XYZ file of C-alpha atoms in Angstrom:
588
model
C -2.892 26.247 34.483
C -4.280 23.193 33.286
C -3.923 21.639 29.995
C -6.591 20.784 27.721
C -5.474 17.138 28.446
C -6.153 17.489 32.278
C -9.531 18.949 31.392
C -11.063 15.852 29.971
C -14.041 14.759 30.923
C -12.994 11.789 31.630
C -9.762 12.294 33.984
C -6.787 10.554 32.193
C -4.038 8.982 34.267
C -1.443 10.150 36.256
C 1.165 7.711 33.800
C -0.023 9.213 30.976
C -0.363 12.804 31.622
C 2.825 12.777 33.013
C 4.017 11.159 29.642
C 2.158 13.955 27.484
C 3.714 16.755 29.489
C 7.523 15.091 28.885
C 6.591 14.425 25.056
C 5.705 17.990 25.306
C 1.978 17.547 23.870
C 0.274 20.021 26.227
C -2.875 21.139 23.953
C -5.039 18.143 21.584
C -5.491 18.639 17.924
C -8.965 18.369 16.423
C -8.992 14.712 15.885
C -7.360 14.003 19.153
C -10.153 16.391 20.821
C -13.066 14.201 18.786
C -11.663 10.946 19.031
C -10.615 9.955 22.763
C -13.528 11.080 24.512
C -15.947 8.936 21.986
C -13.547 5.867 22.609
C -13.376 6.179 25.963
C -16.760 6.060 26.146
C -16.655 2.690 24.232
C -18.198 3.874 20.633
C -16.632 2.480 17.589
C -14.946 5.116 15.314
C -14.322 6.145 11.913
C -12.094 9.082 11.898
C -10.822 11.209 8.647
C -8.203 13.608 9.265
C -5.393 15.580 7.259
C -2.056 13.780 7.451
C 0.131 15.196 10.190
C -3.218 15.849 11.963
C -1.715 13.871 15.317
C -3.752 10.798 14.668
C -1.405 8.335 16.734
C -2.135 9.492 20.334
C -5.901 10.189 19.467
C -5.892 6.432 19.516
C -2.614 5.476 22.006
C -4.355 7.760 25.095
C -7.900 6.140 25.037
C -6.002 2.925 24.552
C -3.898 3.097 27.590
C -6.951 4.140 29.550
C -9.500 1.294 28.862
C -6.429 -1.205 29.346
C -5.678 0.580 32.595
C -9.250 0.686 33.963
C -10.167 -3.121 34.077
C -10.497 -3.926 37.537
C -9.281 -7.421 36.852
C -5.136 -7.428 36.152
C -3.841 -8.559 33.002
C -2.346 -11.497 32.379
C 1.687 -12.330 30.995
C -0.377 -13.526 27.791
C -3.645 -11.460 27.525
C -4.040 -9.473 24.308
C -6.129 -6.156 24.799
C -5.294 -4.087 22.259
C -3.968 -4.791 18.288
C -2.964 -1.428 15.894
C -2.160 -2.607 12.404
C -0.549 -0.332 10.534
C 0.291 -0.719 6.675
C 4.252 -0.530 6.749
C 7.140 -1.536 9.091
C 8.489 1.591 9.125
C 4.563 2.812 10.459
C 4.392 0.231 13.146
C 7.943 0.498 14.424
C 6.925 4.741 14.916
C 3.645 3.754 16.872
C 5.793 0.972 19.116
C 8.534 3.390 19.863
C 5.925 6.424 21.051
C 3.619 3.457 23.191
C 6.946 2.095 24.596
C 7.752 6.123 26.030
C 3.993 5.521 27.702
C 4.831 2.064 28.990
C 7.616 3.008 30.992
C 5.523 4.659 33.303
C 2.973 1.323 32.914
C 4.909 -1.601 33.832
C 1.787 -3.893 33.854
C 1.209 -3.457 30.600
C 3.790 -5.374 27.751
C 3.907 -4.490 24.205
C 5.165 -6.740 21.520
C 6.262 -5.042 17.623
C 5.106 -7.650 14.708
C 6.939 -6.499 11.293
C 8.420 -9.716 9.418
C 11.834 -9.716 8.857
C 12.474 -12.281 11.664
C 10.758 -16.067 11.530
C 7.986 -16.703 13.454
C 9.550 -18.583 15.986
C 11.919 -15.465 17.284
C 8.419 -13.633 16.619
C 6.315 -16.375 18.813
C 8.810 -16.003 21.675
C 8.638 -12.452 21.801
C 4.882 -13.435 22.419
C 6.090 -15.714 25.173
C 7.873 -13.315 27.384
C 4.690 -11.381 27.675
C 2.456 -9.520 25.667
C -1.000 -7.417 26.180
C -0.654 -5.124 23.433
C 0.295 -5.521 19.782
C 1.434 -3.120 17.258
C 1.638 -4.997 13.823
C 1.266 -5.238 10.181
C -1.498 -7.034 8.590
C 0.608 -10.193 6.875
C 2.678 -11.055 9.839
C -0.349 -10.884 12.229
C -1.736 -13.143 9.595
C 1.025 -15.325 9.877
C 1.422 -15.937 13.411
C -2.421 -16.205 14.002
C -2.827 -18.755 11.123
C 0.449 -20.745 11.452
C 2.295 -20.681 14.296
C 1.901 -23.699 15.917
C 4.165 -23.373 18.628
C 2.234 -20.408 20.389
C -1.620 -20.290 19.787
C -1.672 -16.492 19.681
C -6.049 -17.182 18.652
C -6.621 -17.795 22.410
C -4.615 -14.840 23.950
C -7.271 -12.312 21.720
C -10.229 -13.383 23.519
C -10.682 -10.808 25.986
C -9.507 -8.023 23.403
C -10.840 -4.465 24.169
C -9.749 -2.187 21.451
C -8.513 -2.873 17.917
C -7.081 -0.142 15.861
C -6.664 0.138 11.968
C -4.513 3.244 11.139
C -4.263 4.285 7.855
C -6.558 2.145 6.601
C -7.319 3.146 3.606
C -3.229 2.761 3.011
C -4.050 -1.199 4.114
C -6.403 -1.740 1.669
C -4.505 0.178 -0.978
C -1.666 -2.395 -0.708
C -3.994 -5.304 -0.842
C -4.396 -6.539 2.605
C -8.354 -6.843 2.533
C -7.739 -10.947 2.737
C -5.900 -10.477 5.083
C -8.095 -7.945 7.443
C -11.008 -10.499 6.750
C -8.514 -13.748 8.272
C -7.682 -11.479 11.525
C -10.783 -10.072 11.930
C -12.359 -14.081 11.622
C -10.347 -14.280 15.173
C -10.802 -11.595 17.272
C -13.888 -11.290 19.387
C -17.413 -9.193 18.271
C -18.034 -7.533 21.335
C -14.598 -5.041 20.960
C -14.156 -1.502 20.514
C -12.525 -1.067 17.065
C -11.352 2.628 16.184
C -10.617 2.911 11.926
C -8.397 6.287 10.932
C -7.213 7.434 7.875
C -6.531 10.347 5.920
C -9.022 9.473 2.873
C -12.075 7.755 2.669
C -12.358 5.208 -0.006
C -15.754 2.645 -1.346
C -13.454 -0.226 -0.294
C -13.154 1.729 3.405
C -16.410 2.463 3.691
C -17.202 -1.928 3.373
C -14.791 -2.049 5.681
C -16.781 0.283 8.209
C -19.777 -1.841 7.738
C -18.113 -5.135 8.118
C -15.946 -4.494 11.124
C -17.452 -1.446 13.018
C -20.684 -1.391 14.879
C -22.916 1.932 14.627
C -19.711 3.904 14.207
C -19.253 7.482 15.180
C -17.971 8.809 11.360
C -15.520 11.822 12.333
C -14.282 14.341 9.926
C -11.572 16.643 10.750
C -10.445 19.358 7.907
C -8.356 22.812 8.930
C -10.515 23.666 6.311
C -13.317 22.308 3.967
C -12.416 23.024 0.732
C -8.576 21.877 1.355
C -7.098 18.173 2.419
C -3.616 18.923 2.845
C -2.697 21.138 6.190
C -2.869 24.930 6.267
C 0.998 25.522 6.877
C 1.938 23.803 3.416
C 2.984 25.609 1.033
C 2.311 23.425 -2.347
C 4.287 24.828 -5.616
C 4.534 23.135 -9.172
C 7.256 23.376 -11.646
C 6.867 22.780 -15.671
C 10.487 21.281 -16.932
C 11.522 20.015 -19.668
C 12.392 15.938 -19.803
C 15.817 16.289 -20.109
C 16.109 19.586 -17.784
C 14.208 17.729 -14.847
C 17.463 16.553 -13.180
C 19.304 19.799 -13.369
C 16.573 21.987 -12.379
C 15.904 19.994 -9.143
C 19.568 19.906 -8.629
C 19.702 23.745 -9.200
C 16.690 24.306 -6.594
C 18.065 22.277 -4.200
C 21.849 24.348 -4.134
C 19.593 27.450 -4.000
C 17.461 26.372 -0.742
C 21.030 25.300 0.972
C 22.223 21.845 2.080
C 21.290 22.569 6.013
C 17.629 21.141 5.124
C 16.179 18.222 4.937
C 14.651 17.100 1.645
C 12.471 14.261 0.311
C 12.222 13.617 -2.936
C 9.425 10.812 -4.331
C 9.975 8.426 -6.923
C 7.839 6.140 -9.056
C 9.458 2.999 -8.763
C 12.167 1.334 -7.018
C 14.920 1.239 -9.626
C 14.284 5.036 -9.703
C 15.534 5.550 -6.359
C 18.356 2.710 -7.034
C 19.813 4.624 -10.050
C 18.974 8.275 -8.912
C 20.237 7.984 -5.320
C 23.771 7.612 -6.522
C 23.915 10.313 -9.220
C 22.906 12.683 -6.779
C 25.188 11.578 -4.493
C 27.538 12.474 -6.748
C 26.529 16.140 -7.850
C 25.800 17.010 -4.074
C 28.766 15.696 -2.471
C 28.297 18.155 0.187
C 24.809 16.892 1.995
C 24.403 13.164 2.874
C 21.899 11.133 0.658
C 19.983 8.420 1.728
C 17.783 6.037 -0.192
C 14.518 3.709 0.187
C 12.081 1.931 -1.135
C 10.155 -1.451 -0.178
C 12.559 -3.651 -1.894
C 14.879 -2.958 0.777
C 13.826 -5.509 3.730
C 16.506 -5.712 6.402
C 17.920 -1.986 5.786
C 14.746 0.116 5.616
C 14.214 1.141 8.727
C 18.142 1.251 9.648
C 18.117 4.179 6.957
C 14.774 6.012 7.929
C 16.206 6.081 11.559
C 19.373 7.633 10.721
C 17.539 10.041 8.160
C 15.061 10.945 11.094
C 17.579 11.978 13.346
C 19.794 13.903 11.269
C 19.625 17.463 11.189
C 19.989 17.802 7.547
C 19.607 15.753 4.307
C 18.170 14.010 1.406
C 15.910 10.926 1.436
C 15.111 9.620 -1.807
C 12.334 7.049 -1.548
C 9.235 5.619 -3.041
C 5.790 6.307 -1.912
C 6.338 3.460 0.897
C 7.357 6.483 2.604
C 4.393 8.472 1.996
C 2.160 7.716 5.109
C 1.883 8.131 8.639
C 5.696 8.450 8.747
C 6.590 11.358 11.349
C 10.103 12.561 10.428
C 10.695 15.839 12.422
C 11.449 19.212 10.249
C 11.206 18.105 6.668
C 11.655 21.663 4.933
C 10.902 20.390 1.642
C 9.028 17.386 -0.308
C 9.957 17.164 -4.112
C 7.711 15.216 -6.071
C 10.211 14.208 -9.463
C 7.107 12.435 -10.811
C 3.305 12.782 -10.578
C 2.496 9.906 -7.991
C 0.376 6.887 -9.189
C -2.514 8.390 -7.326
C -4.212 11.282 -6.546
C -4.674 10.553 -3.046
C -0.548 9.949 -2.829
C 0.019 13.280 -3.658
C -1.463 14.386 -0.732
C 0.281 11.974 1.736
C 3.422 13.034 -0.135
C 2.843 16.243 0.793
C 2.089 15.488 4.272
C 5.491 14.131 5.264
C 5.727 18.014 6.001
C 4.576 20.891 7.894
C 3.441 18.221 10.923
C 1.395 19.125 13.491
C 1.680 22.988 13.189
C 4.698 23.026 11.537
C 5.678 24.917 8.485
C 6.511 23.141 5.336
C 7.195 23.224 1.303
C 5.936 20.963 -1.080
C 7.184 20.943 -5.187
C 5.680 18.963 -7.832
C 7.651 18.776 -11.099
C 5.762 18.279 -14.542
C 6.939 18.478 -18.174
C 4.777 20.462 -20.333
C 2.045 17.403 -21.531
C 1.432 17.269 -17.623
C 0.242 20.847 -17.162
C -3.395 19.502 -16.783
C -2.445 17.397 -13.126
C -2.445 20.853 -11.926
C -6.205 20.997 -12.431
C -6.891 17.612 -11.786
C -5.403 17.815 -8.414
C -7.207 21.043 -7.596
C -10.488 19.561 -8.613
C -9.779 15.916 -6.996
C -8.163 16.262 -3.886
C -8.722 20.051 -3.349
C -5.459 21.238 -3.801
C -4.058 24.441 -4.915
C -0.604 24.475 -6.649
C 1.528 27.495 -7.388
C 3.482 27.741 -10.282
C 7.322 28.756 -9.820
C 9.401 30.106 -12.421
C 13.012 28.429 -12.312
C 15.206 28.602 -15.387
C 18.559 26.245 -15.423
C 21.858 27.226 -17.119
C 23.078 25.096 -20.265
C 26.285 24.177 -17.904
C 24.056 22.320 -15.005
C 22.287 20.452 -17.873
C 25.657 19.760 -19.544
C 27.059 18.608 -15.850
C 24.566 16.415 -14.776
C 24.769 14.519 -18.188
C 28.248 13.902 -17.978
C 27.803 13.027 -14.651
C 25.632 10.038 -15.582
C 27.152 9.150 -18.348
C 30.452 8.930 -17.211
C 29.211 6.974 -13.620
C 27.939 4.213 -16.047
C 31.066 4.202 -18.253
C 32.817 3.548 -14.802
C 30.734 0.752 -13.721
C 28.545 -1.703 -15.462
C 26.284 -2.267 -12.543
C 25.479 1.385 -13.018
C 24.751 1.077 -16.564
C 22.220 -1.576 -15.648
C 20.175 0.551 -13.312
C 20.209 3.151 -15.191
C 18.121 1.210 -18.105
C 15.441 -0.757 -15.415
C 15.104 2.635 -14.013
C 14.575 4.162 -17.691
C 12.281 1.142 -18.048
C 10.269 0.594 -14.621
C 9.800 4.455 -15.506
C 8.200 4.061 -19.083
C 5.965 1.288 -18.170
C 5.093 2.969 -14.308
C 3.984 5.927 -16.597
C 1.416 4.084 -18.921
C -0.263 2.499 -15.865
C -0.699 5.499 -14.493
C -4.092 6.221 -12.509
C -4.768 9.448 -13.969
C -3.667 7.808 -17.807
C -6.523 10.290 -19.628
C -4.681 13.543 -18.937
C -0.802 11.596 -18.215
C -0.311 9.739 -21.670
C 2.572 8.372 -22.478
C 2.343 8.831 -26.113
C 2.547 12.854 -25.581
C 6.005 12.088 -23.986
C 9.022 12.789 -26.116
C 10.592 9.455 -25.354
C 14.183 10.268 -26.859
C 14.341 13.477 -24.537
C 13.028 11.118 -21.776
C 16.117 9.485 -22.258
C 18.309 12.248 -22.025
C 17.238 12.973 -18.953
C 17.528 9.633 -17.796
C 21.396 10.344 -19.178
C 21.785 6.691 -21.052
C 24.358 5.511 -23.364
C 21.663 3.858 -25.724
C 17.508 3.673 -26.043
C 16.744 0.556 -24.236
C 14.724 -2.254 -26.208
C 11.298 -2.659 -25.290
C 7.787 -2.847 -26.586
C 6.402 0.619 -25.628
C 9.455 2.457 -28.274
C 8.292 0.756 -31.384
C 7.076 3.009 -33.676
C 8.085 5.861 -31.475
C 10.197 8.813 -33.210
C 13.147 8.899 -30.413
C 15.485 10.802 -32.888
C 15.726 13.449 -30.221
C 17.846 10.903 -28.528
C 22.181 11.714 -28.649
C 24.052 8.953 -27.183
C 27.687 8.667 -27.203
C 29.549 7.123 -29.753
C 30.894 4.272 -27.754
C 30.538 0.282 -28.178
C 28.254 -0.589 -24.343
C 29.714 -4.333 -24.128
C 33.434 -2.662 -23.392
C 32.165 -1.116 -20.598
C 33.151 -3.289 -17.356
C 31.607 -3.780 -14.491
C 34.211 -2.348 -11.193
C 32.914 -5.949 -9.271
C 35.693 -8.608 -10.580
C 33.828 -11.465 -10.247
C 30.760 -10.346 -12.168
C 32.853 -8.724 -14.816
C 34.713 -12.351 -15.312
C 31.108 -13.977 -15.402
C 30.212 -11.259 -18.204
C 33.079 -11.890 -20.356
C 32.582 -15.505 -20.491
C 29.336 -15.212 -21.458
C 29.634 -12.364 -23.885
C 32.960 -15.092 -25.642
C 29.605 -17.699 -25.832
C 27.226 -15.093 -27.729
C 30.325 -14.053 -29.962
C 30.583 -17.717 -30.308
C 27.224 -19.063 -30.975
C 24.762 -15.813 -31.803
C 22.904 -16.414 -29.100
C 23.540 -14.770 -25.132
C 23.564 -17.852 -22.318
C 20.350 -17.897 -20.252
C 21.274 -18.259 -16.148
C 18.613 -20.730 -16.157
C 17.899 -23.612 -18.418
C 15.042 -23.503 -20.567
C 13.259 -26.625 -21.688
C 13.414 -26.514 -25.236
C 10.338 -25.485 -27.214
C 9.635 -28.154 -29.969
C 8.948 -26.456 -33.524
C 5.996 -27.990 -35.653
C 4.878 -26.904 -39.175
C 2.208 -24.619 -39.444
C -0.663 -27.265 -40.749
C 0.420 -29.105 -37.832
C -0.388 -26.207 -35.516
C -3.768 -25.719 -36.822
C -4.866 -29.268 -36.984
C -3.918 -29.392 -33.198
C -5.909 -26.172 -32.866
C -9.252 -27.377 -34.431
C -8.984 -30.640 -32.469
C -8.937 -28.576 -29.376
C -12.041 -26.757 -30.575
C -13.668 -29.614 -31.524
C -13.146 -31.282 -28.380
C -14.491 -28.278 -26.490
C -17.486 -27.711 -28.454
C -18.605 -31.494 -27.857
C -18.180 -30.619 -24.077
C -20.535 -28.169 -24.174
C -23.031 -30.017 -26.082
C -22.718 -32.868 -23.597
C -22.970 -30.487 -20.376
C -26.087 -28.869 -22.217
C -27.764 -32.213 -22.661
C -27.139 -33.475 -19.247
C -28.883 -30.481 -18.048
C -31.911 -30.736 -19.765
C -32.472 -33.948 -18.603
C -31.731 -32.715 -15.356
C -34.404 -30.287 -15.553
C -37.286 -32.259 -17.756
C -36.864 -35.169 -14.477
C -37.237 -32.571 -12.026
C -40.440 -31.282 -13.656
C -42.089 -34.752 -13.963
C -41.062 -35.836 -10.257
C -42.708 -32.025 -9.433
C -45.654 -33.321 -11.531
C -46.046 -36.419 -9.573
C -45.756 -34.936 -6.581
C -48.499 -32.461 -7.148
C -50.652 -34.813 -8.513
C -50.280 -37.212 -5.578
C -50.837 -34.606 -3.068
C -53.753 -33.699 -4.815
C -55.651 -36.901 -4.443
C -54.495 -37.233 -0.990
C -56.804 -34.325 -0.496
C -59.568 -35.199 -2.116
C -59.784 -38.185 0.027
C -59.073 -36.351 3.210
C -62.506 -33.791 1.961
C -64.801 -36.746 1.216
C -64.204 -38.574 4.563
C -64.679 -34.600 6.352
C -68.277 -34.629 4.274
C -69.155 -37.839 5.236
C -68.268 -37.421 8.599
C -70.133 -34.098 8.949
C -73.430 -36.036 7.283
C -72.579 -38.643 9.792
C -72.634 -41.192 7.355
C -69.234 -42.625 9.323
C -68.618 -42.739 13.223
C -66.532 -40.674 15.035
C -64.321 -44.109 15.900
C -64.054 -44.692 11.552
C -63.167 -41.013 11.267
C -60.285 -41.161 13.116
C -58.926 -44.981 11.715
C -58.802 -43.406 8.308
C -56.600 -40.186 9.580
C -54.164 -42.099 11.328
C -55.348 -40.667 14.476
């Protein structure tokens, strides 16, 4: 029996059938089903599909075809096809699934374009031999724009496809500039193929400035939901300084022979978080990432990937495109900056048929997300009732408090985290239902499990009696690294000393005036600028009154040149003048 592969239109190639059947992909998705034929065919596309909707080979197939069905053979350094993708971690999951195609295409080279190496290991990658490229946007950028050593700007010129996945992703993270520079390069006539999971106003310029007459394809399991049928998507109302426990308590009840990911707000979330949960689940192994991490990222997503259980906390750097086989559940600890993130979180589950769990926890003043979400991105949530005992609360405050007691570093971490939290929180996208002044910061806090309230400008005022720290002085508390604890003391002996704590980096020293001084300075300043604006006004008056008089003249002159021209014409016609006089005073 055939597969719904083999009965294309279009016959695909023996290569890549062959790869499809080892990979297992014997029947197309939706978007796969829309997509290649139209590409093939050589329309431009602008495809919309759920996350986990099998978006990658809807473009990799038709890509592999067109690149395979030039009658001319590709050169060592002839670029035909470019996929940017927003993240490393994106772009090294699209090289690895078009390198298990290649195999089977020797003629074709691909080269993977993520940073994290210079340019010149990068440009003699290139050298070796390259027709395809799989990149993100900035080090594309980079090598098109600067490196001089290989002039990657002529190898694009007989370019065939270009594909942006996750696109609206790119433009979330600020790479328009960027788009524009590439796009400045590559040739017009191209196929260009544009996929995402949401459309956006900024994707829909995009469309018009890069596509021509695209083919706009929408592919829902169903139209009044965005997130896949086999997801399962639950809330949870905690309180602030439950939230820990309760996700701890959930996760002992679902077993440690999963694999989890819990989302983050911010980087020094996942920094402090990662290792108090390593601690209170000693039994299950705990991995942690975020895009601070350069050189380790995708070391840790690999090993996470092909584990058969475990916990991945992360940021939402994690929350597209990635493909991570069997991820039972996705805990959101915080509503994500956007609405459209919760959805992608949500995606990094139930994959491409797939079953899959998704919990959001809220505190009470967040109850109205719940609505929100269902009206914005379509989403229904189910509420689950979870209760936590008084000794899990009691144990996982001990357990940070008593981490940070050991080690200094972790005290640190624990207050950015506190901190990156707070001011995450009033930035927040949906900031007219998530307010940070319903928040009871002092239970916050708690939950956060620090020794003391921070200092910073979003607690004044605030009532954080609610707050219990310990009763212990924080500058004993060492940190387990000897060298920075001998760098701490000796500046702590200096603030003792002086009153006030050594900066690491020399400050020029502000010079103090009086107050009269500050204001005479100050009206001088506005003086000054006033006169400049009285001058710039001036000077364009006269600019304009000398452009009206020279229009004047010029009317006037043309005007008279006219007159003459009508009264020789008269004269001419009463043949008061000869034909041979007529034409001496035109000039003819």
């Amino acid at each position: 029996m055939k597969t719904q592969w083999e009965q294309l239109d279009t016959r695909l190639s023996d290569p890549v059938l062959k790869t499809l059947k080892e990979l297992k992909f014997f029947n197309m998705t939706p978007v796969q089903a829309a997509c290649i034929p139209l590409l093939l065919n050589g329309k431009d596309i602008a495809a919309e599909a759920v996350t986990g909707s099998g978006k990658t080979l809807a473009f990799l197939v038709p890509l592999l075809e067109i690149l395979q069905k030039r009658q001319e053979k590709w050169k060592i350094m002839e670029i035909g096809a470019i996929i940017i993708s927003p993240t490393r971690e994106l772009a090294t999951q699209i090289s690895e699934i078009l390198e298990k195609f290649l195999k089977r295409i020797p003629l074709l080279k691909q080269v993977l374009l993520v940073g994290g190496v210079t340019l010149q290991e990068d440009a003699e990658k290139l050298k070796k031999g390259v027709n395809i490229i799989v990149a993100t946007p900035g080090r594309l950028e980079d090598i098109l724009s600067n490196c001089t050593s290989i002039r990657l700007s002529s190898c694009v010129k007989s370019l065939e496809l270009l594909i942006l996945d996750e696109a609206d992703r790119l433009l979330d993270l600020g790479f328009s500039t960027s788009l524009d520079s590439i796009l400045s390069y590559l040739p017009r006539l191209r196929r260009t193929g544009l996929f995402s999971a949401t459309q956006t106003k900024e994707l829909q310029q995009l469309i018009r400035a890069g596509l021509r007459n695209p083919a706009l394809i929408v592919v829902k399991e169903k139209s009044n939901i965005s997130t896949p049928v086999n997801l399962s998507n639950n809330y949870i109302i905690v309180q602030p300084e439950h939230k820990l426990s309760v996700m701890i308590d959930f996760i002992h009840s679902k077993g440690f022979d999963m694999k989890y990911m819990i989302f983050l707000s911010t980087c020094a979330c996942v920094d402090y978080f990662s290792q108090i949960i390593r601690t209170l689940l000693p039994s299950i192994n705990v991995s942690a990432l975020h895009g601070k991490m350069k050189s380790k990222r995708y070391k840790i997503f690999d090993q996470f990937r092909n584990a058969q259980s475990g916990i991945l906390i992360c940021t939402d750097v994690m929350a597209r495109g990635i493909d991570i086989s069997e991820v039972n559940w996705v805990l959101q600890y915080d509503p994500p900056s956007t609405a459209s993130s919760f959805v992608h979180r949500c995606g990094r589950t139930a994959r491409i048929g797939n079953e899959g769990n998704a919990l959001l926890f809220l505190l009470e003043t967040e109850d109205a997300y719940v609505d929100f979400i269902k009206r914005n991105q379509k989403v229904e949530l189910h509420k689950i009732e979870r209760e936590t005992s008084e000794d899990t609360v009691k144990e996982c405050l001990k357990c940070m408090r008593d981490l940070q007691q050991k080690d200094r570093l972790i005290f640190d971490k624990a207050n950015r985290a506190f901190v990156s939290y707070v001011q995450a929180y009033s930035k927040h996208e949906c900031n007219l239902i998530l307010r940070l002044k319903d928040i009871d910061l002092g239970k916050l806090a708690m939950g956060f499990g620090l020794l003391r309230m921070p200092r910073m400008p979003e607690l004044k005022g605030k009532d954080v009696s609610s707050f219990v720290g310990p009763e212990i002085d924080v500058n004993t508390i060492a940190y387990a690294n000897k060298q920075r604890e001998s760098h701490r003391i000796e500046k702590l002996t200096k603030y003792q000393n002086t009153g006030v704590w050594p900066s690491n980096h020399k400050r020029k020293q502000k010079q103090t005036e009086s107050w009269s001084e500050t204001k005479k300075r100050k009206l001088e300043k506005q003086e000054k600028r006033s006169k400049r604006k009285e001058k710039k006004k001036l000077k364009q008056q006269l600019s304009t009154a000398s452009g009206k008089k020279r229009k004047k003249q010029i009317n006037e002159e043309d005007l008279e040149e006219l007159a003459k021209d009508i009264a020789l014409m008269k004269k001419f016609k009463k043949r008061k003048i000869t034909k041979e006089e007529f034409d001496t005073a035109f000039g003819i």
